[in-house]
Coordinates of C-alpha atoms in Angstrom, one line a residue:
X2 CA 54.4 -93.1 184.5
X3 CA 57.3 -95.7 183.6
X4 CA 56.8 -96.9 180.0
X5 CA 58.4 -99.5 178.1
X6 CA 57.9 -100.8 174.8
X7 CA 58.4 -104.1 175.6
X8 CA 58.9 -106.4 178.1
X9 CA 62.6 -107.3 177.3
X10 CA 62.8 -103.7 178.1
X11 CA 61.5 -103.9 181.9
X12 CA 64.3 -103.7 184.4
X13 CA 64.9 -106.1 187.3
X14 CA 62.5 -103.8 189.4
X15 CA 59.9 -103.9 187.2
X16 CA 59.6 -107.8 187.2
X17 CA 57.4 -107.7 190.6
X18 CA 53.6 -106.1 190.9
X19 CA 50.8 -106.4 193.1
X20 CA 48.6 -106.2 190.2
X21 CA 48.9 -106.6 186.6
X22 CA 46.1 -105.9 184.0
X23 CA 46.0 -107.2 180.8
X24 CA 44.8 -105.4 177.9
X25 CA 44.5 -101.1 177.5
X26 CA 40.9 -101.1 176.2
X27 CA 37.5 -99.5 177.8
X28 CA 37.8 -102.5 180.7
X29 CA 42.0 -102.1 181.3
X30 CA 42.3 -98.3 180.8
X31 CA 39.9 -97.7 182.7
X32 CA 40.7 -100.1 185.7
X33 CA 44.5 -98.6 185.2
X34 CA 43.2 -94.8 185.5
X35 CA 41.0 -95.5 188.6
X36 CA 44.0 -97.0 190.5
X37 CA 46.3 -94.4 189.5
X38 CA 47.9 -93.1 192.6
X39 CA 46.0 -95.6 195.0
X40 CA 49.8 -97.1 195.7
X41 CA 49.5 -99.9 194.3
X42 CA 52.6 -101.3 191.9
X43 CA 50.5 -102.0 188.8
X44 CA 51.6 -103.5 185.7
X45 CA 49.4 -102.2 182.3
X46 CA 50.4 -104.4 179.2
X47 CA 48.7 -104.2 175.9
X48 CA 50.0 -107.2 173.4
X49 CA 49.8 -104.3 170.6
X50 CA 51.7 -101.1 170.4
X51 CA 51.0 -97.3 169.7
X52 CA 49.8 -97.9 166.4
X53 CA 48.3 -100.7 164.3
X54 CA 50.6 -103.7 163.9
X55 CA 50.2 -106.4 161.2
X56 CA 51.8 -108.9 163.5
X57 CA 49.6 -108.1 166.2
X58 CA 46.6 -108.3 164.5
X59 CA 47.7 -112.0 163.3
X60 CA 47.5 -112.9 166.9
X61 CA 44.1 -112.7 166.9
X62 CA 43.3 -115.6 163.9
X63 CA 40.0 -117.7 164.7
X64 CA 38.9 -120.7 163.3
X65 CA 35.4 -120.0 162.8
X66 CA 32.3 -122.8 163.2
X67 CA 28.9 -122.6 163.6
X68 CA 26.9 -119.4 162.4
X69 CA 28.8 -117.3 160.2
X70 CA 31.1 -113.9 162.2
X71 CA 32.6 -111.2 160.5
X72 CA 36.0 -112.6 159.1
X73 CA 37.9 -109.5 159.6
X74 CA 39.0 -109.4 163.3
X75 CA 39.8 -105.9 163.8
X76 CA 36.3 -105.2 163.6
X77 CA 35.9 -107.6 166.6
X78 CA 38.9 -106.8 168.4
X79 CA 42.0 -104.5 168.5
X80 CA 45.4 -105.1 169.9
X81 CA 46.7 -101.5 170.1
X82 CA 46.7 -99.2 172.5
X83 CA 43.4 -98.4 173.5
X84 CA 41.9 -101.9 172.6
X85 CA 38.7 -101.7 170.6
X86 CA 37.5 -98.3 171.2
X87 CA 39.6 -98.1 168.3
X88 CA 36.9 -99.5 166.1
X89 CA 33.6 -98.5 168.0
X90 CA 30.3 -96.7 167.2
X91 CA 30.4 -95.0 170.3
X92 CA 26.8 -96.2 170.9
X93 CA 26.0 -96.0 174.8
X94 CA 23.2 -96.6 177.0
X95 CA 22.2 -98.4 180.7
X96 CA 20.8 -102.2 180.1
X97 CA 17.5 -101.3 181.2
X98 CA 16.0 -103.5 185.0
X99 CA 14.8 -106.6 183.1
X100 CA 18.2 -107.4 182.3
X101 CA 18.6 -108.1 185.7
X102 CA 16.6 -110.1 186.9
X103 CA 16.1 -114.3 186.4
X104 CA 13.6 -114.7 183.5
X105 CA 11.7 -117.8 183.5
X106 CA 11.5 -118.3 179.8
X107 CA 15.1 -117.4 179.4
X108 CA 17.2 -120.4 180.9
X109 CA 20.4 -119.4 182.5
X110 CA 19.3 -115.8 182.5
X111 CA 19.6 -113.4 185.7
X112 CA 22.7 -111.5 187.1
X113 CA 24.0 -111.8 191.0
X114 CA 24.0 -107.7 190.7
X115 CA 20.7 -105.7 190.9
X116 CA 20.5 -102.7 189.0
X117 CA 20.7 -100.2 191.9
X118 CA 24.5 -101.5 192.9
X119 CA 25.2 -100.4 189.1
X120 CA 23.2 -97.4 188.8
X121 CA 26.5 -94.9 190.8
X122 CA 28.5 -96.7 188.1
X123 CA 26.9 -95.8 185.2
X124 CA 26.9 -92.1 185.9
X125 CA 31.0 -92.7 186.5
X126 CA 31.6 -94.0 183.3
X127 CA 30.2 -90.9 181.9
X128 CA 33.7 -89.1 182.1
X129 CA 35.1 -92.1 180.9
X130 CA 33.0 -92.2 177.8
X131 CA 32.5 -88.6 176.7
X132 CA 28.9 -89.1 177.9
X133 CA 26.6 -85.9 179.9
X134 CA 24.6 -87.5 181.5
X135 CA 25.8 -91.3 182.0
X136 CA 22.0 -92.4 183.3
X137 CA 18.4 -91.4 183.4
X138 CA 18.9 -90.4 179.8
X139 CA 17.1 -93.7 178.0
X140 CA 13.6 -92.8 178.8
X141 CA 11.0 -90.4 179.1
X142 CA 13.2 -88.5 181.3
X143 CA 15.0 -87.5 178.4
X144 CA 12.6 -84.4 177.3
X145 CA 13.3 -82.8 180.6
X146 CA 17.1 -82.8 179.6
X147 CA 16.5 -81.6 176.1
X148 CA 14.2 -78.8 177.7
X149 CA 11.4 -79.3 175.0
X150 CA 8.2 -81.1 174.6
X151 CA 8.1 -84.9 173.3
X152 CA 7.6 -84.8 169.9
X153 CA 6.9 -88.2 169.3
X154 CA 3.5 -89.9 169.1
X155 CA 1.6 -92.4 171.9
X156 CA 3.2 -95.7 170.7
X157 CA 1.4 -98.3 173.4
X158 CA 3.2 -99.2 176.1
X159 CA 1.9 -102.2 176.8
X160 CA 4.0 -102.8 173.3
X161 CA 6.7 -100.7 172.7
X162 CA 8.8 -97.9 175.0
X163 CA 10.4 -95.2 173.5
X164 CA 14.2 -95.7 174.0
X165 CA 17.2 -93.1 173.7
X166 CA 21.1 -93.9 172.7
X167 CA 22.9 -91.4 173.9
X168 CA 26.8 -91.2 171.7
X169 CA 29.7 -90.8 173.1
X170 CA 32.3 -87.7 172.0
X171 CA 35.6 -87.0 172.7
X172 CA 35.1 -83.0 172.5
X173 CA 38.9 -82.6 172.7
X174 CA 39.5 -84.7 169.3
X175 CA 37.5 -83.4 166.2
X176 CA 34.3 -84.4 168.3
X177 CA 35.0 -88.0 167.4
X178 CA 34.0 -90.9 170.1
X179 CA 35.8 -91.3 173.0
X180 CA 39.3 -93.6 171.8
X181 CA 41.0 -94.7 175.0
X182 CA 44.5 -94.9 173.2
X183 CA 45.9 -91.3 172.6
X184 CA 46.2 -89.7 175.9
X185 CA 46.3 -92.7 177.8
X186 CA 50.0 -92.3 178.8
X187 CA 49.1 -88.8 180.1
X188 CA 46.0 -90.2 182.4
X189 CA 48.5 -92.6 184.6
X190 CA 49.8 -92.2 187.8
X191 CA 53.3 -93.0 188.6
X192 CA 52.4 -96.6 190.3
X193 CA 51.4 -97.5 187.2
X194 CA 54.2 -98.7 184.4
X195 CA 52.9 -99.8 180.8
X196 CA 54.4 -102.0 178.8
X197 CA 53.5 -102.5 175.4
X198 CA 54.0 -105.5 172.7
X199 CA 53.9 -108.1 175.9
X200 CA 51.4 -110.5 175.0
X201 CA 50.2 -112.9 178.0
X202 CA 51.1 -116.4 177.5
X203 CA 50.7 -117.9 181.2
X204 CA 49.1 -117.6 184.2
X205 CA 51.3 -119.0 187.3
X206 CA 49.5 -120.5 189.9
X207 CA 51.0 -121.1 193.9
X208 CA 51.3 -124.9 193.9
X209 CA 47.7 -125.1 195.9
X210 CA 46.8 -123.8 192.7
X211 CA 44.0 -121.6 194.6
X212 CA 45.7 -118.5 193.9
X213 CA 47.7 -116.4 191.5
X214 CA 51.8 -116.0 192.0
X215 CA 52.7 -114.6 188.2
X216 CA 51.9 -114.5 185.1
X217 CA 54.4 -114.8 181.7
X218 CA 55.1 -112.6 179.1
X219 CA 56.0 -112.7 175.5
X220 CA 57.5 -109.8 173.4
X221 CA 57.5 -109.5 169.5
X222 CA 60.6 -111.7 169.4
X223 CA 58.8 -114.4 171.5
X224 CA 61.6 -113.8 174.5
X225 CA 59.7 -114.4 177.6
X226 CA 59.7 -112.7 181.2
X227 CA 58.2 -113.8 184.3
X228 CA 56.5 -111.3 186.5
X229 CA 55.8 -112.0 190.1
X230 CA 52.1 -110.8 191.2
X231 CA 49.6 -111.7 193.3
X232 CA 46.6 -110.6 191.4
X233 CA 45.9 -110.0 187.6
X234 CA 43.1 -108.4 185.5
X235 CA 42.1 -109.9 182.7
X236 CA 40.8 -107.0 180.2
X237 CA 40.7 -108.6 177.0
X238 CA 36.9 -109.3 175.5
X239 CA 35.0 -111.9 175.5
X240 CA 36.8 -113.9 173.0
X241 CA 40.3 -113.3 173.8
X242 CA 39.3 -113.6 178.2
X243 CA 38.1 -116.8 177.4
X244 CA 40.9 -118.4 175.1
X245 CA 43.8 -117.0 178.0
X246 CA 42.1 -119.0 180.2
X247 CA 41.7 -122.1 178.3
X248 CA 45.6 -121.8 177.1
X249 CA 46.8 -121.8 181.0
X250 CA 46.5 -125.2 181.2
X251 CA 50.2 -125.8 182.6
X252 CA 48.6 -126.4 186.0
X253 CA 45.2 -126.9 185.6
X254 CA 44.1 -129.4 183.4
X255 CA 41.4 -128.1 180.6
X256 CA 42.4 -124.1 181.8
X257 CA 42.1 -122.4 185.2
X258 CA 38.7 -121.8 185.8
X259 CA 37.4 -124.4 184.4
X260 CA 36.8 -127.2 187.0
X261 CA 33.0 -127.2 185.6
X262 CA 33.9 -126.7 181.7
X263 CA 32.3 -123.5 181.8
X264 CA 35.0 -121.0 180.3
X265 CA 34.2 -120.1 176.4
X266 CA 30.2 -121.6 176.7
X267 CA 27.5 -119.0 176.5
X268 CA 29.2 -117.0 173.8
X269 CA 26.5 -114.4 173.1
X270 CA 26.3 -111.3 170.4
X271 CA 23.7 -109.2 169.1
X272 CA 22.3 -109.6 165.7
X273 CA 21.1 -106.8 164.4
X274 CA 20.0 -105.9 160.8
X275 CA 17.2 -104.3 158.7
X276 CA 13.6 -106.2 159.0
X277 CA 11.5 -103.8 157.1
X278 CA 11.7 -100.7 154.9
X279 CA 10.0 -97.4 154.5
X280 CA 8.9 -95.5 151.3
X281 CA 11.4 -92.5 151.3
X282 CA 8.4 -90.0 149.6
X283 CA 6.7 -88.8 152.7
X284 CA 8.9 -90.0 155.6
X285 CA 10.8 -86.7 156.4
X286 CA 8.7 -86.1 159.5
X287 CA 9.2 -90.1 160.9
X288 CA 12.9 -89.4 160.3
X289 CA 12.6 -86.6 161.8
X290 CA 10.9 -87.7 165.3
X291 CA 13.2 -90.8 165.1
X292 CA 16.4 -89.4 164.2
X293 CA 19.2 -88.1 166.0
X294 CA 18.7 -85.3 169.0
X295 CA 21.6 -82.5 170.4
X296 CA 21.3 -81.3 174.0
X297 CA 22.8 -77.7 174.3
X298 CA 26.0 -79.1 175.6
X299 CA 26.6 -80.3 172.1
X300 CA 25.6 -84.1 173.1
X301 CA 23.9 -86.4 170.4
X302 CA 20.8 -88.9 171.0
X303 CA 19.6 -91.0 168.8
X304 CA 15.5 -92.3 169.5
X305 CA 14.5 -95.5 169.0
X306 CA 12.0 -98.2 170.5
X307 CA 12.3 -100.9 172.9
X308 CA 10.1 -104.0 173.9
X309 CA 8.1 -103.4 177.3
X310 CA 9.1 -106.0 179.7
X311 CA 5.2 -106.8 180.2
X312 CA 5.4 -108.0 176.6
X313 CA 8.2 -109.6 176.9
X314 CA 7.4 -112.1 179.7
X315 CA 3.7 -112.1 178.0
X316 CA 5.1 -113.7 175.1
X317 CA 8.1 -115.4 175.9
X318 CA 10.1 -112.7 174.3
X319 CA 13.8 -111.5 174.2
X320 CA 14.8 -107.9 174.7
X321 CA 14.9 -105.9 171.8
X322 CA 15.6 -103.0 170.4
X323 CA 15.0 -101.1 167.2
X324 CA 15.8 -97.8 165.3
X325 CA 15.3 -96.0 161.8
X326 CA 18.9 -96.1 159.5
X327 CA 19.0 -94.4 156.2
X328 CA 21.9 -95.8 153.5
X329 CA 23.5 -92.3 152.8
X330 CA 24.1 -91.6 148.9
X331 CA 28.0 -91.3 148.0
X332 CA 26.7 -87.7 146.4
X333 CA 25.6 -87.0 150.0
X334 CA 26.2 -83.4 150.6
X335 CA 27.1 -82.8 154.0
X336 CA 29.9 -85.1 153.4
X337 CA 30.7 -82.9 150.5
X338 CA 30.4 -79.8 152.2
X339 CA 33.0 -81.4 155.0
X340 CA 35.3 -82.6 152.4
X341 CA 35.9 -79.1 151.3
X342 CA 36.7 -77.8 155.1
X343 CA 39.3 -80.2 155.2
X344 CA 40.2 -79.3 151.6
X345 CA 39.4 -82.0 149.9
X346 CA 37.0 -83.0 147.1
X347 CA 37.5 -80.3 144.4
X348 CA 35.3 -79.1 141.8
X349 CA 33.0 -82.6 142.5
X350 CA 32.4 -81.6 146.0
X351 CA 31.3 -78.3 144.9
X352 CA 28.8 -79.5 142.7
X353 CA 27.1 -81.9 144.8
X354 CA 27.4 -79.0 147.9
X355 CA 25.1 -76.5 145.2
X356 CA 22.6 -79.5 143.7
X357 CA 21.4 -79.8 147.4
X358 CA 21.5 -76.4 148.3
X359 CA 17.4 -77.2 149.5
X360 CA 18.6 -79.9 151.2
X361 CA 21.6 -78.6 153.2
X362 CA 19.5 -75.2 153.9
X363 CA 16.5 -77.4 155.9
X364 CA 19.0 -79.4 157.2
X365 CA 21.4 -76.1 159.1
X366 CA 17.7 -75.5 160.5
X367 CA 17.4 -78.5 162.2
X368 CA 20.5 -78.3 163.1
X369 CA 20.9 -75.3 164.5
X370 CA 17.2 -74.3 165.9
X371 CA 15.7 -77.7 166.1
X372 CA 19.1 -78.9 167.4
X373 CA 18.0 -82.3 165.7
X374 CA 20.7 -84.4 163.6
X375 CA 21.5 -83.5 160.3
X376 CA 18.7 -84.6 157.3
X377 CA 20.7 -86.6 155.1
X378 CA 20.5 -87.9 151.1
X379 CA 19.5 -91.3 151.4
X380 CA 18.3 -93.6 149.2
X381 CA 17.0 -96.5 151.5
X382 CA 15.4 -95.9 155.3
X383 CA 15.1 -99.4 157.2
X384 CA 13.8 -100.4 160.2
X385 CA 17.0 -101.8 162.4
X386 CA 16.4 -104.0 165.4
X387 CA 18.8 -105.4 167.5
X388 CA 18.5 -108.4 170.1
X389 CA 20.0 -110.3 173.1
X390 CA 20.8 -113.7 172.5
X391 CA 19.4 -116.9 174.1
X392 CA 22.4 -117.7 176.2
X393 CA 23.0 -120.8 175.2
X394 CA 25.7 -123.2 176.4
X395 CA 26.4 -124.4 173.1
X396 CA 27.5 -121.5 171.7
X397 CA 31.2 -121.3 172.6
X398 CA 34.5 -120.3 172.3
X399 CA 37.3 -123.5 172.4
X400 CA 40.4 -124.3 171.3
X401 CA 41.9 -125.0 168.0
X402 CA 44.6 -127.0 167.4
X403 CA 46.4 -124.0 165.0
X404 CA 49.1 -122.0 166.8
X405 CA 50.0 -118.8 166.7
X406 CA 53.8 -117.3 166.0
X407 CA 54.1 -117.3 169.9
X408 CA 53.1 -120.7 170.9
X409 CA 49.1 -120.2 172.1
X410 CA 46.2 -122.3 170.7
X411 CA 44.1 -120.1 168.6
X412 CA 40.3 -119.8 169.4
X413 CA 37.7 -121.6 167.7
X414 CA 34.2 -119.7 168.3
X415 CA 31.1 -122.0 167.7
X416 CA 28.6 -118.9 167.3
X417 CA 24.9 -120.6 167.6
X418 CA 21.8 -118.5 166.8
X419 CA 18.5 -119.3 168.2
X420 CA 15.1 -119.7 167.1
X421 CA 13.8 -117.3 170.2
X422 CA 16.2 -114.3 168.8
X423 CA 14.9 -114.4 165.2
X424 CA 11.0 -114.8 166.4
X425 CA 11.7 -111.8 168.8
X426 CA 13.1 -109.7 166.2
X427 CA 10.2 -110.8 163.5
X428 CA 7.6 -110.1 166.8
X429 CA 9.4 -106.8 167.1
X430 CA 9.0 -106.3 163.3
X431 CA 5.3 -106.6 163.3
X432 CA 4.1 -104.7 166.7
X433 CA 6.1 -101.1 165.0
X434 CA 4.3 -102.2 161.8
X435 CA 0.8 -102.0 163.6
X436 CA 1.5 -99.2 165.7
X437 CA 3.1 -97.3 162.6
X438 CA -0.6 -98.0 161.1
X439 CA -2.6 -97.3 164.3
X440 CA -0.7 -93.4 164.8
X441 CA -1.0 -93.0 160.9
X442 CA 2.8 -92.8 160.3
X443 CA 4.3 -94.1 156.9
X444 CA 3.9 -97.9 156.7
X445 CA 7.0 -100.3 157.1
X446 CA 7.3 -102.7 154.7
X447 CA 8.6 -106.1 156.7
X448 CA 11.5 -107.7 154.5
X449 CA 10.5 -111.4 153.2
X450 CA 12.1 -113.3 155.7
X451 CA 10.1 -111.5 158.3
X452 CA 6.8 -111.7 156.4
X453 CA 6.9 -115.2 155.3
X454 CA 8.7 -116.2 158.2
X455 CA 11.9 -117.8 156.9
X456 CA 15.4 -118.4 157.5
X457 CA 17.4 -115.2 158.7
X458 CA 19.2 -114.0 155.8
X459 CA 22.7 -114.3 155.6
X460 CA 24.0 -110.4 155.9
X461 CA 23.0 -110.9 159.4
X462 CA 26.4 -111.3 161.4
X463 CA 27.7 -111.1 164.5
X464 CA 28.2 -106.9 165.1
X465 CA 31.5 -107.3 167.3
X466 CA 30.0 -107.5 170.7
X467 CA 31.3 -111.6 171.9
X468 CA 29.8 -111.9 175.7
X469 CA 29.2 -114.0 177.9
X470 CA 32.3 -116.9 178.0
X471 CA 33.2 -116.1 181.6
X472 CA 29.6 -115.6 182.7
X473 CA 29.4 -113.7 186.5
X474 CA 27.4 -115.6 189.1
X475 CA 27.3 -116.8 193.0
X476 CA 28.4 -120.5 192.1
X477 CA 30.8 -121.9 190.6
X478 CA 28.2 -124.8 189.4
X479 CA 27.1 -122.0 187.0
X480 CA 29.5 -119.5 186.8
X481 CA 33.3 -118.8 186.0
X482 CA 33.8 -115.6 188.6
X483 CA 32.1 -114.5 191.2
X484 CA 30.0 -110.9 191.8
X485 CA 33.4 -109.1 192.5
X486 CA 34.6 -110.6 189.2
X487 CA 37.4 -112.8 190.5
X488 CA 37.3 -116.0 189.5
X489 CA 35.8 -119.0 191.8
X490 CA 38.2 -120.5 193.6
X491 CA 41.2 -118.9 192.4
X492 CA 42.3 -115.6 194.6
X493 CA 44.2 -112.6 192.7
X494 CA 42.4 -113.5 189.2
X495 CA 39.9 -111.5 188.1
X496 CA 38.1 -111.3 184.5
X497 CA 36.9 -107.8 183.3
X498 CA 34.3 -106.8 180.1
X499 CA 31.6 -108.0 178.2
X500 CA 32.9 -111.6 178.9
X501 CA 31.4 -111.5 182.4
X502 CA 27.4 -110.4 181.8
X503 CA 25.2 -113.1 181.9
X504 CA 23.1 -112.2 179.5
X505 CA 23.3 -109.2 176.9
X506 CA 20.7 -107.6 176.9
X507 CA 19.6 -105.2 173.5
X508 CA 22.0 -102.3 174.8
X509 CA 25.4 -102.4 173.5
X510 CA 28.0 -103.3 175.8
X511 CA 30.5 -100.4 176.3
X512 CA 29.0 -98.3 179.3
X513 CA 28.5 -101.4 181.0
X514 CA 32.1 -102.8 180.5
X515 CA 33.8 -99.8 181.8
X516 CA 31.0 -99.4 185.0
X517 CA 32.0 -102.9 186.2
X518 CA 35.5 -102.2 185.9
X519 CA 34.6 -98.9 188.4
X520 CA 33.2 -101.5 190.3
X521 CA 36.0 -103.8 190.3
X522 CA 38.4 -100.9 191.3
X523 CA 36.7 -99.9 194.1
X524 CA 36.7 -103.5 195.3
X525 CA 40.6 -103.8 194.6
X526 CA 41.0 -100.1 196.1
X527 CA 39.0 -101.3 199.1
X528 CA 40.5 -104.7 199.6
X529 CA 44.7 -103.3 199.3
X530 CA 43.5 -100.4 202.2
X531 CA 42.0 -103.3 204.5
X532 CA 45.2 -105.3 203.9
X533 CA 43.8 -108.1 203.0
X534 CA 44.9 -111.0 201.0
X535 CA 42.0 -112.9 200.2
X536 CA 42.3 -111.5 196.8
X537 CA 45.6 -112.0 195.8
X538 CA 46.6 -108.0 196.5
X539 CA 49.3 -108.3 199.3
X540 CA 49.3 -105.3 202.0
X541 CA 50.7 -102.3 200.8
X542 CA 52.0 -99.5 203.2
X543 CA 51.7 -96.8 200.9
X544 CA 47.8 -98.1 200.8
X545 CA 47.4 -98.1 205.1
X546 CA 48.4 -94.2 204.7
X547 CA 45.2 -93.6 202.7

């Protein structure tokens, strides 16, 4: 695999492609390592380098309106190697068949995909993500995997499902999640050259404007190159996909894609946050039954709740998830005890290791014979929920009229939050109350804005998951690409990640992202062996050996 570390650096032969993907996160890293040896000349470029740059990071200033976002924008988005998996939870699970389908009382909802064309993906992105199994893990079916009985009690269905997160590992790496950055260079065929601190500043259209011819790059210096290509993958999140596309206005006026000023609208997230709290005298058992869960392959699950769809479309309601999270103490000591096997912590460590002796004695038992997760010293358990958004074409990402240091308007995200999301999550709130009653487990306490139903508070933000800006569908009257991701009307371009679902459903968005960028390399795979230019990827003879 050639590498260069930027594109200065690229010799005369490198300055042609048949494909070039922008950005090395779940979406780009994977498309990359799918088409590995498929003979296509592919182009990977990441506008960050090997490690964290303070001049890359500047690159990715917002003006903020609307609701309030996190203000630090690594915790949104990462330009380094590896993209935001540098900064993930490693939180992974299916969006569950409601998702789907077109919901009645949520305008604009509904994706051109049904959930059996996804279903093969999500078990590929298992190897991807560190994840055994990658589907059929979220529901009931998960006992049978664990080889034990349910433990939990009959919640109603017609209310609430039980719901399983399954985490990702990277079992080679300290057991950490799954970072897409550190062996990347090892994972690349040799049609595949990467180039790092080349930052996309233009997409070149033929002059029919109906199909891709190049793109242009900037390095650190802001010295551009041109690269001839028929197709491109943009792999850059749903703030960043939207804002490249809105910048290329050279050719298009108002940014390709956006005959129908539909790129940056329907900018969805999830918030997510504590509604309720629990006594902690007496809870050990809830936390427990809804903590986390270890498979004998070493995998973790973490068990949870989720709306039933009947509810849902009952009501009028959003899907929804929620979960028990305990604040752990600073004198917790299994962070202690792991301090002192990396030798650190000192005689402090020690002493909170033998004050909890009880503690880290019950907890090596569930551990190791109850292969549950590890009881920890908190001193607050909550009731979490997280929720789709309305998608709402009002909430949006623009442009600014600031710069950055290499020329490109910066984005300006409008974030709105609905009524519907907050009455779901209060709705949520409320049916676990009863049902926590009804079974006779410890009561939840629902927070005062829940209660007295008032304003959401404000340490709800935006938990880095921006969707939605370059929404999939089968017209471009509602739409910006198409079910093969390429954008309407515009052959060779193609949008991958979050920034193409429709809606968001409760799940977090990682196992999806890198299934459709499976999908989308099996399309690109299939389209270069046909020979066939419809979608910018010329014929390849390498590719009519396969």
């Amino acid at each position: 695999m050639p590498f260069f570390c930027a594109p200065a650096d690229l010799p005369a032969t490198a300055l042609a492609a048949d494909l070039c993907i922008v950005g090395t996160g779940p979406a780009g890293a994977t498309l990359a390592r799918e088409l590995s040896g498929s003979g296509l000349r592919i182009l990977l470029l990441e506008s960050g380098s090997e490690v964290r740059q303070a001049e890359a990071d500047a690159l990715n200033e917002v003006e903020q309106a609307g609701y309030p976002r996190v203000a630090d924008q690594w915790l949104v988005r990462n330009r380094i190697l590896g993209g935001t998996s540098h900064s993930w939870s490693g939180r992974c699970v299916p969006f569950d068949d409601i998702d789907f389908v077109r919901r009645p009382w949520v305008p604009h909802s509904g994706w051109p995909l049904p959930p059996r064309d996804l279903s093969p993906y999500f078990d590929r992105a298992a190897a991807y993500l560190g994840l055994d199994p990658g589907n059929g893990f979220s529901d009931a079916r998960f006992w049978a995997l664990a080889g034990r009985r349910c433990p939990l009690p009959a919640f109603d269905p017609a209310l609430v499902l039980p719901h399983m997160w399954q985490f990702s590992r990277d079992m080679t790496a300290q057991r950490d999640y799954m970072r897409f950055g550190p062996r990347l260079k090892a994972q690349l065929g040799d049609n595949v050259t990467l180039v790092t601190n080349a930052t996309l500043c233009d997409i070149d259209l033929a002059p029919s404007c109906d199909r891709v011819s190049g793109i242009t790059l900037a390095g650190p210096d802001g010295s551009r190159r041109r690269i001839a290509t028929g197709a491109v993958a943009l792999c850059c999140g749903g703030i960043e996909n939207a804002r490249l596309l809105l910048n290329a206005d050279s050719q298009v006026p108002g940014g390709i894609g956006n005959g129908r000023d539909l790129v940056g609208r329907y900018l969805m997230d999830h918030l997510r946050g504590p509604t309720a709290t629990f006594a902690l005298r007496g809870s050990a058992g809830l936390q427990r039954m809804f903590g986390h869960y270890r498979l004998r392959n070493g995998q973790v699950f973490a068990a949870g709740w989720r709306l039933s769809p009947a509810l849902q479309e009952a009501e009028g309601l959003l899907n929804c998830s929620a979960w028990l999270e305990g604040r752990i103490t600073d004198d917790d000591p299994w962070n202690a005890l792991k301090g002192l096997a990396r030798g650190r912590g000192g005689a402090l460590a020690i002493g909170r290791v033998a004050a909890h002796a009880g503690l880290l004695l019950r907890g090596a038992h569930d551990y190791l014979v109850r292969r549950n997760g590890l009881p920890r010293k908190i001193d607050r358990l909550d009731l979490v929920c997280m929720v789709e958004q309305l998608p709402n074409p009002d909430s949006r990402v623009t442009l600014s009229a600031r710069r950055d240091r290499l020329g490109l308007r910066q984005a300006r995200i409008e974030w709105r939050v609905n009524r519907e999301d907050i009455r779901t999550m209060a709705r949520m709130t409320a049916i676990l109350g009863a049902e926590f009653a009804r079974l006779g487990l410890p009561p939840a306490r629902a927070d005062a804005w829940v209660a007295e139903s008032e304003a959401l508070p404000e340490t709800f933000r935006d938990v880095a998951h921006p969707t939605g800006t370059t929404r999939m569908g089968h017209s471009p009257a509602d739409s910006v690409v198409d079910p093969d991701c390429q954008v309407h009307g515009v052959a060779g371009l193609f949008v991958a990640g979050s920034s193409v679902f429709p809606t968001s459903s409760h799940a977090n968005p990682t196992q999806m992202i890198v299934a459709l960028a499976l999908r989308l390399a099996d399309r690109l795979r299939e389209t270069a062996r046909d020979g066939s230019t419809a979608s910018g990827l010329a014929p390849d003879p390498v590719m009519a050996r396969m």
